């Protein structure tokens, strides 16, 4: 049960109360409404994408998973994650494919409903705008009464024609089935829509709407023991607060995590891959992994099992991952990894075994890598950017992850080829690191990174810069790594094969095996994450 307790609208001129909401202009945050279902095989990839976006941009990207449609329909004995309001919003926007998403309830690239490969780019565009309204929220849960309370304040920096306030109740760490999740009925569903605190599915009208005006709302909500057949959990509850202009166009969005005094904090931790995963080759003295702290207890230590080619090394980590946060940490690797940098067909696995001395159940992060390349120690670099060059960093790093050379930054809005010079210490190993902060690669249009020797011969080029980017390691030497040279003329055919073994003509976001046939008859395969 929910109640609207107080509604106060006061113009800035009156100054009748002290306000918490800022009056300074703020950037517009992004809201990704992800439409998903437990029987959707590709939906875990959508979950991964929104998790990466919110992890890399925790102050500016917010997500809600709405279970609705045919793939969300439970089978006998399964929990029902569908809600009346979630289904109504799903139907309002005519959702027909899964997973899909809507970012800020507006069209990007002429499409309102977006495939998962487009969510990052749409979030980027949202964050480049100034919000016409600022929001502040504070919430708490009272264990004795079972009530959630929420106070919301808003301040208009510009006029909004038809402002509507929306408040969603979200819950994470809901264990249940998920096709493609590889965890049976123990898949952790996160940011799941459970209920609304406002009266209407598409928000409640706000009377004031002019620049310089404030508004406030206060809510109380009795948290039931369960919503449908899914138990509630106050410590894993969030309140998503956003203002729209009419039914569409999210003007600003924030999230409030209720304080839960007197409620025992829960311990929940998982791991996930770093934005730039280990693929072609590897030479760093550590591996990167996200420690995702889903509970209310700070994580200060962890124990990992690091496996390379069947040899397992237990490695400790110490640091701080505060409650309800994610941190990308570095876990040192043993000498086996140093010995393997010149070997092909290395297989690795990274698994978190303990956190704070407590045993945990987590999945392994697995992959393969091959030998490092050999390039000259003096080279000319040609970098071709796309229209979103401000999203990208182009670096040369050493084996400790230190930046030896950074190219750019390059300006947005231009497709240009830039020429840079590179002089490195002969015999040392370095890495080319290209990073895209929104996870949609250097593909708008297709960019590239090319290396030339002092005689202007092409040594290597990287043209498929997908996802969050790539790392490629090489030894600075006088020899030329012709095995790494790839040109359009050398490639006879490319095949993308998904994890079910099916060939895909136009691969979207996901994990694939790329099978390349070359003009000399050679066939190579590599893992590709888009």
Short mmCIF file of C-alpha atoms in Angstrom, two decimals:
data_model
loop_
_atom_site.label_atom_id
_atom_site.label_comp_id
_atom_site.label_asym_id
_atom_site.label_seq_id
_atom_site.Cartn_x
_atom_site.Cartn_y
_atom_site.Cartn_z
CA UNK A 1 0.00 0.00 0.00
CA UNK A 2 1.27 3.46 -0.84
CA UNK A 3 0.29 6.95 0.24
CA UNK A 4 1.18 10.39 -1.01
CA UNK A 5 1.76 12.29 2.21
CA UNK A 6 2.77 15.81 1.22
CA UNK A 7 2.80 17.86 -1.96
CA UNK A 8 4.56 21.21 -1.82
CA UNK A 9 5.22 23.52 -4.77
CA UNK A 10 6.99 26.79 -4.01
CA UNK A 11 8.70 29.19 -6.40
CA UNK A 12 12.30 30.14 -5.85
CA UNK A 13 11.29 33.71 -5.20
CA UNK A 14 9.49 32.83 -1.97
CA UNK A 15 12.37 30.85 -0.45
CA UNK A 16 9.89 29.38 2.07
CA UNK A 17 12.00 26.34 2.99
CA UNK A 18 15.57 25.10 2.86
CA UNK A 19 16.00 22.91 -0.21
CA UNK A 20 18.43 20.04 -0.71
CA UNK A 21 18.19 19.94 -4.50
CA UNK A 22 20.88 21.87 -6.38
CA UNK A 23 20.06 24.84 -8.58
CA UNK A 24 23.22 24.50 -10.68
CA UNK A 25 22.81 23.04 -14.18
CA UNK A 26 23.44 19.28 -14.30
CA UNK A 27 23.96 16.83 -17.14
CA UNK A 28 21.04 14.63 -18.08
CA UNK A 29 21.39 11.11 -16.73
CA UNK A 30 20.37 8.09 -18.79
CA UNK A 31 17.63 5.63 -17.90
CA UNK A 32 17.76 2.26 -19.65
CA UNK A 33 14.44 0.43 -19.43
CA UNK A 34 15.43 -3.12 -20.33
CA UNK A 35 12.67 -5.48 -21.46
CA UNK A 36 13.62 -9.01 -20.57
CA UNK A 37 12.36 -12.46 -19.60
CA UNK A 38 13.56 -15.61 -17.88
CA UNK A 39 13.05 -17.71 -21.03
CA UNK A 40 14.99 -15.39 -23.32
CA UNK A 41 18.31 -17.05 -24.26
CA UNK A 42 20.03 -13.76 -25.17
CA UNK A 43 18.75 -11.75 -22.21
CA UNK A 44 21.76 -12.47 -19.96
CA UNK A 45 23.85 -10.62 -22.54
CA UNK A 46 21.49 -7.66 -22.16
CA UNK A 47 21.91 -7.89 -18.38
CA UNK A 48 25.68 -7.86 -18.86
CA UNK A 49 25.54 -4.77 -21.06
CA UNK A 50 23.41 -2.69 -18.68
CA UNK A 51 25.56 -3.83 -15.75
CA UNK A 52 28.71 -2.65 -17.55
CA UNK A 53 27.15 0.72 -18.42
CA UNK A 54 25.97 1.39 -14.88
CA UNK A 55 29.29 0.16 -13.44
CA UNK A 56 31.39 2.42 -15.66
CA UNK A 57 29.01 5.38 -15.27
CA UNK A 58 27.47 4.88 -11.80
CA UNK A 59 26.40 8.50 -11.36
CA UNK A 60 24.94 8.94 -14.83
CA UNK A 61 23.37 5.66 -16.00
CA UNK A 62 20.45 3.97 -14.24
CA UNK A 63 18.67 0.79 -15.22
CA UNK A 64 15.45 -1.11 -14.63
CA UNK A 65 14.71 -4.65 -15.80
CA UNK A 66 11.05 -5.03 -16.77
CA UNK A 67 9.95 -8.65 -17.07
CA UNK A 68 7.03 -8.75 -19.48
CA UNK A 69 5.89 -10.44 -22.68
CA UNK A 70 5.95 -14.07 -23.74
CA UNK A 71 9.52 -14.83 -22.66
CA UNK A 72 8.69 -13.68 -19.11
CA UNK A 73 5.73 -16.06 -18.69
CA UNK A 74 6.62 -18.56 -15.96
CA UNK A 75 6.30 -22.29 -16.41
CA UNK A 76 4.96 -24.65 -13.77
CA UNK A 77 6.76 -24.18 -10.47
CA UNK A 78 8.64 -21.03 -11.56
CA UNK A 79 8.36 -17.59 -9.91
CA UNK A 80 6.34 -14.92 -11.67
CA UNK A 81 8.35 -11.74 -12.23
CA UNK A 82 5.63 -10.05 -14.31
CA UNK A 83 3.84 -7.09 -12.73
CA UNK A 84 0.70 -5.31 -13.87
CA UNK A 85 2.46 -1.97 -14.26
CA UNK A 86 5.50 -3.51 -15.98
CA UNK A 87 3.26 -5.25 -18.49
CA UNK A 88 1.30 -2.01 -19.08
CA UNK A 89 4.49 -0.03 -19.82
CA UNK A 90 5.72 -2.86 -22.06
CA UNK A 91 2.45 -2.79 -24.02
CA UNK A 92 2.39 1.02 -24.18
CA UNK A 93 5.68 1.00 -26.11
CA UNK A 94 4.75 -1.98 -28.28
CA UNK A 95 7.70 -4.17 -27.28
CA UNK A 96 8.04 -7.21 -29.55
CA UNK A 97 11.67 -8.39 -29.33
CA UNK A 98 13.90 -9.39 -26.40
CA UNK A 99 16.15 -8.24 -25.02
CA UNK A 100 15.53 -4.68 -26.11
CA UNK A 101 15.62 -1.35 -24.36
CA UNK A 102 14.39 2.21 -24.37
CA UNK A 103 16.81 4.94 -23.28
CA UNK A 104 15.17 8.00 -21.72
CA UNK A 105 11.95 7.16 -23.55
CA UNK A 106 13.00 8.95 -26.68
CA UNK A 107 14.21 7.95 -30.13
CA UNK A 108 17.91 7.68 -30.91
CA UNK A 109 18.85 7.14 -34.53
CA UNK A 110 15.15 7.26 -35.47
CA UNK A 111 14.35 4.28 -33.22
CA UNK A 112 12.64 4.38 -29.85
CA UNK A 113 13.09 0.67 -29.10
CA UNK A 114 16.79 -0.19 -29.34
CA UNK A 115 18.76 -3.41 -29.64
CA UNK A 116 21.30 -3.95 -26.89
CA UNK A 117 24.24 -2.98 -29.09
CA UNK A 118 22.80 0.57 -29.27
CA UNK A 119 22.21 1.23 -25.57
CA UNK A 120 25.69 2.61 -24.88
CA UNK A 121 25.58 5.09 -27.73
CA UNK A 122 22.13 6.32 -26.67
CA UNK A 123 23.32 6.78 -23.08
CA UNK A 124 26.26 8.80 -24.38
CA UNK A 125 23.92 11.12 -26.27
CA UNK A 126 21.73 11.58 -23.20
CA UNK A 127 24.73 12.51 -21.06
CA UNK A 128 25.71 15.24 -23.51
CA UNK A 129 22.52 17.17 -22.77
CA UNK A 130 21.68 19.51 -19.89
CA UNK A 131 18.80 18.37 -17.70
CA UNK A 132 15.83 20.78 -17.54
CA UNK A 133 15.13 19.63 -13.98
CA UNK A 134 17.37 18.65 -11.08
CA UNK A 135 16.29 15.95 -8.62
CA UNK A 136 17.14 15.00 -5.04
CA UNK A 137 15.78 12.04 -3.09
CA UNK A 138 16.19 10.51 0.34
CA UNK A 139 14.61 7.27 1.57
CA UNK A 140 14.54 4.95 4.57
CA UNK A 141 13.00 1.67 5.67
CA UNK A 142 11.52 1.19 9.15
CA UNK A 143 11.76 -2.46 10.18
CA UNK A 144 9.16 -2.13 12.95
CA UNK A 145 6.40 -0.79 10.71
CA UNK A 146 7.61 -2.31 7.45
CA UNK A 147 7.29 1.06 5.74
CA UNK A 148 9.45 2.75 3.15
CA UNK A 149 9.50 6.55 3.18
CA UNK A 150 10.72 8.71 0.33
CA UNK A 151 11.22 12.46 0.02
CA UNK A 152 11.74 13.94 -3.44
CA UNK A 153 12.70 17.49 -4.41
CA UNK A 154 12.98 19.03 -7.86
CA UNK A 155 14.19 22.33 -9.29
CA UNK A 156 13.55 23.46 -12.88
CA UNK A 157 16.46 24.91 -14.81
CA UNK A 158 14.21 25.23 -17.88
CA UNK A 159 10.49 25.05 -18.61
CA UNK A 160 8.89 21.62 -19.06
CA UNK A 161 5.55 21.51 -20.86
CA UNK A 162 3.97 18.52 -19.09
CA UNK A 163 6.16 17.26 -16.22
CA UNK A 164 5.26 13.90 -14.66
CA UNK A 165 6.91 12.29 -11.63
CA UNK A 166 7.62 8.55 -11.66
CA UNK A 167 8.83 6.43 -8.74
CA UNK A 168 9.69 2.75 -9.31
CA UNK A 169 10.42 0.16 -6.65
CA UNK A 170 13.35 -2.03 -7.76
CA UNK A 171 14.83 -5.12 -6.17
CA UNK A 172 18.10 -6.96 -6.79
CA UNK A 173 19.53 -10.34 -5.82
CA UNK A 174 16.33 -12.17 -6.72
CA UNK A 175 17.41 -15.74 -7.43
CA UNK A 176 15.51 -17.58 -10.11
CA UNK A 177 15.69 -19.36 -13.46
CA UNK A 178 17.18 -17.70 -16.54
CA UNK A 179 17.72 -19.32 -19.90
CA UNK A 180 21.29 -18.71 -21.06
CA UNK A 181 22.35 -17.74 -17.54
CA UNK A 182 24.19 -21.01 -16.89
CA UNK A 183 23.23 -20.96 -13.19
CA UNK A 184 20.05 -23.02 -13.20
CA UNK A 185 17.50 -21.55 -10.77
CA UNK A 186 20.20 -19.56 -8.92
CA UNK A 187 20.59 -16.77 -11.48
CA UNK A 188 20.71 -13.39 -9.66
CA UNK A 189 18.19 -11.00 -11.23
CA UNK A 190 19.01 -7.36 -10.54
CA UNK A 191 17.29 -3.97 -10.80
CA UNK A 192 14.00 -5.80 -11.34
CA UNK A 193 10.84 -3.68 -11.48
CA UNK A 194 8.50 -4.67 -8.63
CA UNK A 195 5.98 -1.83 -8.13
CA UNK A 196 5.34 1.89 -8.52
CA UNK A 197 4.83 4.39 -5.73
CA UNK A 198 3.08 6.94 -7.92
CA UNK A 199 -0.60 6.62 -8.79
CA UNK A 200 -0.28 6.20 -12.56
CA UNK A 201 1.73 3.77 -14.68
CA UNK A 202 3.26 6.66 -16.65
CA UNK A 203 3.76 9.06 -13.75
CA UNK A 204 1.81 11.68 -11.81
CA UNK A 205 1.37 15.22 -13.10
CA UNK A 206 3.39 18.00 -11.42
CA UNK A 207 1.56 21.33 -11.27
CA UNK A 208 4.57 23.65 -11.46
CA UNK A 209 6.66 23.53 -14.60
CA UNK A 210 8.61 26.77 -15.07
CA UNK A 211 12.32 27.54 -14.81
CA UNK A 212 13.27 28.73 -11.32
CA UNK A 213 10.50 26.81 -9.54
CA UNK A 214 10.82 24.02 -6.98
CA UNK A 215 8.56 21.09 -6.19
CA UNK A 216 8.56 18.39 -3.51
CA UNK A 217 6.75 15.12 -2.90
CA UNK A 218 6.78 12.72 0.03
CA UNK A 219 5.67 9.09 -0.11
CA UNK A 220 5.19 6.22 2.29
CA UNK A 221 4.89 2.63 1.09
CA UNK A 222 4.19 -0.47 3.13
CA UNK A 223 6.59 -3.09 1.84
CA UNK A 224 4.69 -6.39 1.65
CA UNK A 225 6.29 -9.69 2.55
CA UNK A 226 6.08 -10.65 -1.11
CA UNK A 227 5.01 -9.15 -4.42
CA UNK A 228 3.18 -11.94 -6.18
CA UNK A 229 5.12 -15.03 -5.18
CA UNK A 230 8.49 -13.24 -4.95
CA UNK A 231 9.64 -12.29 -1.44
CA UNK A 232 10.71 -8.69 -0.89
CA UNK A 233 14.04 -7.68 0.59
CA UNK A 234 14.48 -4.14 2.00
CA UNK A 235 18.29 -4.23 1.95
CA UNK A 236 18.33 -4.96 -1.79
CA UNK A 237 15.68 -2.38 -2.63
CA UNK A 238 16.17 0.78 -4.67
CA UNK A 239 13.80 3.61 -5.51
CA UNK A 240 14.14 4.92 -9.06
CA UNK A 241 12.93 8.52 -9.37
CA UNK A 242 12.51 10.26 -12.73
CA UNK A 243 10.62 13.10 -14.37
CA UNK A 244 9.24 12.84 -17.89
CA UNK A 245 7.75 15.42 -20.23
CA UNK A 246 4.37 13.79 -20.82
CA UNK A 247 4.42 10.02 -21.25
CA UNK A 248 7.85 10.11 -22.89
CA UNK A 249 11.17 11.97 -22.79
CA UNK A 250 12.92 11.38 -19.46
CA UNK A 251 14.15 14.80 -18.34
CA UNK A 252 16.19 13.54 -15.37
CA UNK A 253 16.59 10.34 -13.36
CA UNK A 254 18.22 9.45 -10.04
CA UNK A 255 18.16 6.52 -7.64
CA UNK A 256 17.80 6.33 -3.86
CA UNK A 257 18.99 3.43 -1.74
CA UNK A 258 16.87 3.34 1.45
CA UNK A 259 18.67 3.41 4.78
CA UNK A 260 17.79 0.23 6.70
CA UNK A 261 18.68 0.77 10.39
CA UNK A 262 18.13 -2.33 12.49
CA UNK A 263 18.12 -4.66 9.48
CA UNK A 264 21.01 -7.10 9.30
CA UNK A 265 23.18 -6.29 6.23
CA UNK A 266 23.56 -9.13 3.78
CA UNK A 267 26.76 -10.48 2.29
CA UNK A 268 26.63 -10.94 -1.49
CA UNK A 269 29.50 -10.75 -3.95
CA UNK A 270 30.18 -11.74 -7.55
CA UNK A 271 32.81 -11.15 -10.21
CA UNK A 272 32.62 -10.07 -13.84
CA UNK A 273 35.05 -9.45 -16.68
CA UNK A 274 36.87 -6.16 -17.12
CA UNK A 275 35.67 -3.88 -19.94
CA UNK A 276 38.65 -4.91 -22.09
CA UNK A 277 38.75 -8.68 -21.83
CA UNK A 278 41.73 -10.94 -22.49
CA UNK A 279 41.54 -12.07 -26.10
CA UNK A 280 44.34 -12.14 -28.70
CA UNK A 281 47.43 -12.14 -26.43
CA UNK A 282 48.41 -11.01 -22.95
CA UNK A 283 51.51 -9.79 -21.11
CA UNK A 284 50.40 -7.86 -18.02
CA UNK A 285 51.60 -9.02 -14.61
CA UNK A 286 48.05 -9.03 -13.29
CA UNK A 287 44.52 -9.74 -14.40
CA UNK A 288 41.66 -7.29 -14.02
CA UNK A 289 38.32 -8.37 -12.63
CA UNK A 290 35.32 -6.57 -11.24
CA UNK A 291 34.42 -7.37 -7.65
CA UNK A 292 30.71 -6.62 -7.48
CA UNK A 293 29.60 -6.00 -3.91
CA UNK A 294 25.83 -6.52 -3.89
CA UNK A 295 25.53 -6.57 -0.10
CA UNK A 296 25.82 -4.16 2.79
CA UNK A 297 29.21 -5.36 4.06
CA UNK A 298 32.45 -3.77 2.78
CA UNK A 299 34.75 -6.23 0.97
CA UNK A 300 38.35 -5.80 2.18
CA UNK A 301 40.00 -9.06 1.12
CA UNK A 302 39.54 -11.80 -1.42
CA UNK A 303 41.17 -15.04 -2.51
CA UNK A 304 41.30 -16.02 -6.18
CA UNK A 305 42.26 -19.21 -7.95
CA UNK A 306 44.16 -18.25 -11.11
CA UNK A 307 44.47 -21.14 -13.56
CA UNK A 308 46.74 -21.17 -16.60
CA UNK A 309 47.05 -24.25 -18.79
CA UNK A 310 45.80 -26.45 -15.95
CA UNK A 311 48.13 -25.03 -13.27
CA UNK A 312 46.24 -23.39 -10.38
CA UNK A 313 47.75 -20.63 -8.24
CA UNK A 314 45.89 -19.21 -5.23
CA UNK A 315 46.32 -15.45 -5.10
CA UNK A 316 45.18 -13.06 -2.34
CA UNK A 317 43.87 -9.54 -2.88
CA UNK A 318 43.40 -6.76 -0.34
CA UNK A 319 41.72 -3.41 -0.79
CA UNK A 320 38.27 -1.90 -0.37
CA UNK A 321 35.05 -2.47 -2.27
CA UNK A 322 32.42 -0.54 -0.29
CA UNK A 323 28.91 -1.88 0.19
CA UNK A 324 26.69 -1.75 -2.89
CA UNK A 325 29.52 -0.74 -5.23
CA UNK A 326 31.68 -2.29 -7.95
CA UNK A 327 35.45 -1.99 -8.23
CA UNK A 328 37.82 -3.07 -10.99
CA UNK A 329 40.72 -4.67 -9.12
CA UNK A 330 44.10 -6.03 -10.13
CA UNK A 331 44.95 -9.57 -9.09
CA UNK A 332 48.60 -10.53 -9.48
CA UNK A 333 49.46 -13.58 -11.60
CA UNK A 334 52.31 -16.01 -11.15
CA UNK A 335 55.44 -16.65 -13.16
CA UNK A 336 53.54 -19.11 -15.35
CA UNK A 337 51.88 -16.18 -17.08
CA UNK A 338 55.25 -14.52 -17.76
CA UNK A 339 56.54 -17.76 -19.27
CA UNK A 340 53.43 -18.10 -21.45
CA UNK A 341 53.58 -14.76 -23.26
CA UNK A 342 55.47 -16.35 -26.19
CA UNK A 343 53.30 -19.47 -26.29
CA UNK A 344 50.20 -20.13 -28.36
CA UNK A 345 46.93 -21.66 -27.15
CA UNK A 346 47.07 -20.61 -23.51
CA UNK A 347 43.89 -21.33 -21.55
CA UNK A 348 43.06 -19.44 -18.38
CA UNK A 349 40.40 -19.26 -15.70
CA UNK A 350 39.88 -16.73 -12.90
CA UNK A 351 37.61 -17.61 -10.00
CA UNK A 352 36.83 -15.81 -6.75
CA UNK A 353 36.90 -18.40 -3.95
CA UNK A 354 36.62 -16.30 -0.79
CA UNK A 355 35.72 -12.74 0.19
CA UNK A 356 36.48 -11.42 3.68
CA UNK A 357 37.58 -14.98 4.49
CA UNK A 358 34.13 -16.35 3.67
CA UNK A 359 33.68 -18.95 0.95
CA UNK A 360 31.57 -17.76 -1.98
CA UNK A 361 29.98 -19.43 -5.00
CA UNK A 362 30.98 -17.60 -8.19
CA UNK A 363 31.42 -18.52 -11.81
CA UNK A 364 34.84 -18.70 -13.44
CA UNK A 365 35.97 -16.13 -16.00
CA UNK A 366 37.53 -18.16 -18.80
CA UNK A 367 39.35 -17.50 -22.05
CA UNK A 368 42.40 -18.10 -24.20
CA UNK A 369 45.33 -16.07 -25.49
CA UNK A 370 48.25 -16.57 -27.86
CA UNK A 371 51.84 -15.36 -28.19
CA UNK A 372 52.80 -11.69 -28.30
CA UNK A 373 53.70 -10.15 -31.65
CA UNK A 374 57.03 -8.65 -32.64
CA UNK A 375 57.10 -5.08 -34.00
CA UNK A 376 59.91 -2.58 -34.61
CA UNK A 377 60.86 -0.37 -31.68
CA UNK A 378 60.45 2.73 -33.87
CA UNK A 379 57.20 3.12 -35.77
CA UNK A 380 54.80 5.55 -37.32
CA UNK A 381 51.26 5.26 -35.99
CA UNK A 382 48.20 6.26 -38.01
CA UNK A 383 44.96 6.53 -36.04
CA UNK A 384 41.64 6.92 -37.80
CA UNK A 385 38.90 8.14 -35.45
CA UNK A 386 35.14 7.96 -35.72
CA UNK A 387 32.65 10.75 -34.97
CA UNK A 388 32.75 9.95 -31.24
CA UNK A 389 36.49 10.35 -30.75
CA UNK A 390 36.09 11.93 -27.30
CA UNK A 391 34.91 8.52 -26.04
CA UNK A 392 38.21 6.86 -26.91
CA UNK A 393 41.69 6.67 -25.46
CA UNK A 394 44.64 5.37 -27.51
CA UNK A 395 47.61 4.29 -25.41
CA UNK A 396 50.82 2.31 -25.30
CA UNK A 397 51.27 0.62 -21.91
CA UNK A 398 54.02 -1.48 -20.33
CA UNK A 399 53.67 -4.83 -18.54
CA UNK A 400 52.86 -3.08 -15.27
CA UNK A 401 49.98 -1.19 -16.88
CA UNK A 402 51.80 2.15 -16.83
CA UNK A 403 51.01 4.51 -19.69
CA UNK A 404 54.14 4.92 -21.82
CA UNK A 405 52.52 6.96 -24.58
CA UNK A 406 49.03 8.40 -24.98
CA UNK A 407 47.82 9.60 -28.36
CA UNK A 408 45.30 12.40 -28.59
CA UNK A 409 42.82 13.28 -27.22
CA UNK A 410 41.13 13.81 -30.55
CA UNK A 411 38.10 16.05 -31.12
CA UNK A 412 34.54 14.82 -31.50
CA UNK A 413 32.56 15.16 -34.68
CA UNK A 414 35.44 14.59 -37.11
CA UNK A 415 36.49 11.49 -39.01
CA UNK A 416 40.22 12.10 -39.36
CA UNK A 417 43.44 10.13 -39.67
CA UNK A 418 46.17 11.35 -37.32
CA UNK A 419 49.87 10.51 -37.71
CA UNK A 420 51.95 9.97 -34.56
CA UNK A 421 55.53 8.82 -33.93
CA UNK A 422 56.44 6.04 -31.52
CA UNK A 423 59.90 5.24 -30.16
CA UNK A 424 60.20 2.44 -27.61
CA UNK A 425 62.92 0.64 -25.68
CA UNK A 426 64.16 -2.27 -27.75
CA UNK A 427 63.47 -5.71 -26.29
CA UNK A 428 60.69 -4.63 -23.93
CA UNK A 429 57.10 -5.77 -24.20
CA UNK A 430 54.34 -3.22 -24.63
CA UNK A 431 50.62 -3.22 -25.20
CA UNK A 432 48.37 -1.27 -27.55
CA UNK A 433 45.32 -0.27 -25.53
CA UNK A 434 42.27 1.24 -27.24
CA UNK A 435 39.34 1.96 -24.93
CA UNK A 436 35.80 3.15 -25.69
CA UNK A 437 33.99 4.33 -22.55
CA UNK A 438 30.48 3.65 -23.90
CA UNK A 439 31.08 0.17 -25.22
CA UNK A 440 30.08 0.74 -28.85
CA UNK A 441 33.58 0.63 -30.32
CA UNK A 442 35.26 2.83 -32.91
CA UNK A 443 32.71 2.10 -35.60
CA UNK A 444 30.86 5.31 -36.47
CA UNK A 445 32.20 5.02 -39.14
CA UNK A 446 34.85 2.31 -38.86
CA UNK A 447 38.12 3.53 -37.33
CA UNK A 448 41.54 1.90 -37.28
CA UNK A 449 45.01 1.78 -35.69
CA UNK A 450 47.88 1.18 -38.14
CA UNK A 451 51.60 0.69 -37.55
CA UNK A 452 54.34 1.41 -40.11
CA UNK A 453 58.08 0.81 -39.95
CA UNK A 454 60.67 3.47 -40.75
CA UNK A 455 60.48 2.54 -44.45
CA UNK A 456 56.73 3.18 -44.38
CA UNK A 457 55.86 -0.50 -44.71
CA UNK A 458 52.58 -1.51 -43.05
CA UNK A 459 53.42 -3.73 -40.08
CA UNK A 460 50.00 -4.25 -38.50
CA UNK A 461 46.55 -2.78 -38.39
CA UNK A 462 43.59 -3.12 -36.07
CA UNK A 463 40.28 -2.41 -37.78
CA UNK A 464 37.73 -4.33 -35.73
CA UNK A 465 37.61 -2.16 -32.59
CA UNK A 466 34.40 -3.40 -30.99
CA UNK A 467 32.77 -3.07 -27.59
CA UNK A 468 34.91 -1.40 -24.95
CA UNK A 469 38.07 -1.84 -26.99
CA UNK A 470 41.13 -4.03 -27.27
CA UNK A 471 44.59 -4.73 -25.88
CA UNK A 472 47.23 -6.22 -28.12
CA UNK A 473 50.77 -6.91 -26.86
CA UNK A 474 54.07 -6.92 -28.74
CA UNK A 475 57.81 -7.06 -28.21
CA UNK A 476 59.68 -3.99 -29.48
CA UNK A 477 62.26 -5.46 -31.82
CA UNK A 478 63.88 -4.94 -35.23
CA UNK A 479 61.89 -7.80 -36.71
CA UNK A 480 58.54 -7.24 -38.36
CA UNK A 481 55.49 -9.20 -37.24
CA UNK A 482 54.12 -9.99 -40.68
CA UNK A 483 51.89 -12.64 -39.13
CA UNK A 484 49.87 -9.85 -37.56
CA UNK A 485 49.35 -7.87 -40.75
CA UNK A 486 45.76 -7.92 -41.92
CA UNK A 487 44.50 -6.20 -45.03
CA UNK A 488 41.22 -6.46 -46.86
CA UNK A 489 42.96 -8.25 -49.76
CA UNK A 490 44.33 -10.99 -47.45
CA UNK A 491 40.94 -12.00 -46.09
CA UNK A 492 38.98 -14.47 -48.22
CA UNK A 493 36.04 -14.98 -45.86
CA UNK A 494 34.88 -14.36 -42.30
CA UNK A 495 32.36 -16.49 -40.41
CA UNK A 496 30.76 -15.51 -37.11
CA UNK A 497 29.63 -18.51 -35.07
CA UNK A 498 27.58 -18.05 -31.88
CA UNK A 499 27.90 -20.17 -28.73
CA UNK A 500 25.28 -22.63 -29.98
CA UNK A 501 27.42 -23.39 -33.06
CA UNK A 502 25.15 -21.50 -35.44
CA UNK A 503 26.63 -19.23 -38.11
CA UNK A 504 25.38 -15.62 -37.83
CA UNK A 505 25.38 -13.36 -40.87
CA UNK A 506 25.04 -10.03 -39.06
CA UNK A 507 26.20 -10.51 -35.48
CA UNK A 508 24.83 -8.17 -32.84
CA UNK A 509 26.12 -7.79 -29.30
CA UNK A 510 27.30 -11.07 -27.82
CA UNK A 511 30.10 -13.65 -27.79
CA UNK A 512 31.15 -15.30 -31.05
CA UNK A 513 33.90 -17.40 -32.60
CA UNK A 514 35.36 -15.52 -35.57
CA UNK A 515 36.64 -17.94 -38.22
CA UNK A 516 38.82 -16.19 -40.83
CA UNK A 517 39.99 -17.75 -44.10
CA UNK A 518 43.09 -16.07 -45.58
CA UNK A 519 44.31 -15.90 -49.17
CA UNK A 520 47.24 -18.23 -48.41
CA UNK A 521 44.82 -20.95 -47.28
CA UNK A 522 45.42 -20.38 -43.57
CA UNK A 523 42.36 -20.52 -41.29
CA UNK A 524 42.38 -18.78 -37.92
CA UNK A 525 39.81 -18.67 -35.12
CA UNK A 526 39.44 -16.26 -32.24
CA UNK A 527 36.91 -15.38 -29.59
CA UNK A 528 35.06 -12.12 -30.33
CA UNK A 529 33.01 -10.14 -27.81
CA UNK A 530 30.81 -7.48 -29.40
#
